[in-house]
Amino acid sequence: KTEPLGEQQSLARSERWYRRAAEGGNQSAQQCLARFLRLAVATPQAKTEAHRIVAGLAAKGNAAAISQLGRNFYSGDGVARDPRMARTEFERSAAQSVTSQAMLAQMLLRGEGGPVDLQRGRALLVGAARAGNAQAEQQLGDALWNARFGFAANREAALRWLQQAASKRNRTAMVQLARIYGDPASPLRNERLAARWATPVQEAPGR
């Protein structure tokens, strides 16, 4: 689909502005440029350039860039997907980034990019959820609901974590709550709550 000319011109003007701001070597401006290229321009070439910018910042020890580098390797955004490298970058930045902590927890629990480590994965997941990371809240809620990864089943706690994540518009948590409250066979069936979480699902952002 071709973008309207006005939108193309607006993107070009914004890109020139971000590039000028980043030219002086300011790391915050460079991060903004990389984010703009990855999310707003979003062409394969732009995503590859964004990854190069982030990799350069990560090499300088920028914790936010290291975390983003991990996400790039995890999703294959601007670079070939590489779970092992993703896990390495999340390890590097977990102490400074709750997002990295949540992602590392997920990889440890699932054995992605390296061996399974349930004990450490559980500890990191709980820590990230308590720090307010919506992805970790959803995953902890799911683990408690389904007794996964060595967590004992605790559906009362699971609902609290899922509701916290859903209140931040975490799509996965919203879908889970809609299903839980909409299940005709469940003693928790509640049409009002099922509708509350199901109605905005189509408009909610991703995880």
CSV table of N, CA, C and O in Angstrom, one decimal, residues 169 174-183 188-202:
chain,number,residue,atom,x,y,z
A,169,ARG,N,-3.1,-2.7,29.3
A,169,ARG,CA,-3.4,-3.0,27.9
A,169,ARG,C,-2.5,-4.0,27.3
A,169,ARG,O,-2.2,-3.9,26.1
A,174,MET,N,-5.4,-9.6,28.4
A,174,MET,CA,-6.8,-9.2,28.2
A,174,MET,C,-7.5,-10.4,27.5
A,174,MET,O,-8.6,-10.7,27.9
A,175,VAL,N,-6.9,-11.1,26.6
A,175,VAL,CA,-7.5,-12.2,26.0
A,175,VAL,C,-7.7,-13.4,27.0
A,175,VAL,O,-8.7,-14.0,27.0
A,176,GLN,N,-6.7,-13.6,27.8
A,176,GLN,CA,-6.8,-14.6,28.8
A,176,GLN,C,-7.9,-14.4,29.8
A,176,GLN,O,-8.7,-15.2,30.1
A,177,LEU,N,-8.1,-13.1,30.3
A,177,LEU,CA,-9.1,-12.8,31.2
A,177,LEU,C,-10.5,-12.9,30.5
A,177,LEU,O,-11.5,-13.4,31.2
A,178,ALA,N,-10.6,-12.5,29.3
A,178,ALA,CA,-11.9,-12.6,28.6
A,178,ALA,C,-12.3,-14.1,28.5
A,178,ALA,O,-13.5,-14.5,28.6
A,179,ARG,N,-11.3,-15.0,28.2
A,179,ARG,CA,-11.6,-16.4,28.2
A,179,ARG,C,-11.9,-17.0,29.5
A,179,ARG,O,-12.9,-17.8,29.6
A,180,ILE,N,-11.2,-16.6,30.5
A,180,ILE,CA,-11.5,-17.1,31.9
A,180,ILE,C,-12.9,-16.8,32.3
A,180,ILE,O,-13.7,-17.6,32.8
A,181,TYR,N,-13.2,-15.5,32.2
A,181,TYR,CA,-14.6,-15.0,32.7
A,181,TYR,C,-15.7,-15.4,31.7
A,181,TYR,O,-16.9,-15.4,32.1
A,182,GLY,N,-15.3,-15.8,30.4
A,182,GLY,CA,-16.3,-16.1,29.5
A,182,GLY,C,-16.6,-17.6,29.3
A,182,GLY,O,-17.5,-18.1,28.6
A,183,ASP,N,-15.8,-18.4,30.1
A,183,ASP,CA,-15.9,-19.9,30.0
A,183,ASP,C,-17.2,-20.4,30.6
A,183,ASP,O,-17.4,-20.2,31.8
A,188,LEU,N,-16.0,-19.2,37.7
A,188,LEU,CA,-15.7,-17.8,37.7
A,188,LEU,C,-16.4,-17.0,36.5
A,188,LEU,O,-16.2,-15.8,36.4
A,189,ARG,N,-17.2,-17.7,35.8
A,189,ARG,CA,-17.9,-17.1,34.7
A,189,ARG,C,-18.6,-15.8,35.1
A,189,ARG,O,-19.3,-15.7,36.1
A,190,ASN,N,-18.3,-14.7,34.4
A,190,ASN,CA,-18.9,-13.4,34.7
A,190,ASN,C,-19.0,-12.7,33.4
A,190,ASN,O,-18.0,-12.2,32.8
A,191,GLU,N,-20.2,-12.5,32.8
A,191,GLU,CA,-20.3,-11.9,31.5
A,191,GLU,C,-19.9,-10.5,31.5
A,191,GLU,O,-19.3,-10.0,30.5
A,192,ARG,N,-20.1,-9.8,32.6
A,192,ARG,CA,-19.7,-8.4,32.6
A,192,ARG,C,-18.2,-8.2,32.5
A,192,ARG,O,-17.7,-7.4,31.7
A,193,LEU,N,-17.5,-9.1,33.3
A,193,LEU,CA,-16.0,-9.0,33.2
A,193,LEU,C,-15.5,-9.5,31.9
A,193,LEU,O,-14.5,-9.0,31.4
A,194,ALA,N,-16.1,-10.6,31.4
A,194,ALA,CA,-15.7,-11.1,30.1
A,194,ALA,C,-15.8,-10.0,29.0
A,194,ALA,O,-14.9,-9.8,28.2
A,195,ALA,N,-16.9,-9.3,29.0
A,195,ALA,CA,-17.1,-8.2,28.1
A,195,ALA,C,-16.1,-7.1,28.3
A,195,ALA,O,-15.6,-6.5,27.3
A,196,ARG,N,-15.8,-6.8,29.5
A,196,ARG,CA,-14.9,-5.7,29.8
A,196,ARG,C,-13.6,-5.9,29.2
A,196,ARG,O,-13.0,-5.0,28.6
A,197,TRP,N,-13.1,-7.2,29.3
A,197,TRP,CA,-11.7,-7.4,28.7
A,197,TRP,C,-11.8,-7.8,27.3
A,197,TRP,O,-10.8,-7.6,26.6
A,198,ALA,N,-12.9,-8.3,26.8
A,198,ALA,CA,-13.0,-8.7,25.4
A,198,ALA,C,-13.2,-7.5,24.5
A,198,ALA,O,-12.6,-7.4,23.4
A,199,THR,N,-14.0,-6.5,24.9
A,199,THR,CA,-14.4,-5.4,24.1
A,199,THR,C,-13.2,-4.6,23.5
A,199,THR,O,-13.1,-4.4,22.3
A,200,PRO,N,-12.2,-4.3,24.3
A,200,PRO,CA,-11.1,-3.5,23.7
A,200,PRO,C,-9.9,-4.3,23.1
A,200,PRO,O,-9.0,-3.7,22.7
A,201,VAL,N,-10.1,-5.6,23.1
A,201,VAL,CA,-8.9,-6.4,22.6
A,201,VAL,C,-8.5,-6.0,21.2
A,201,VAL,O,-7.3,-6.0,20.9
A,202,GLN,N,-9.4,-5.8,20.3
A,202,GLN,CA,-9.1,-5.5,19.0
A,202,GLN,C,-8.3,-4.2,18.8
A,202,GLN,O,-7.5,-4.0,17.9
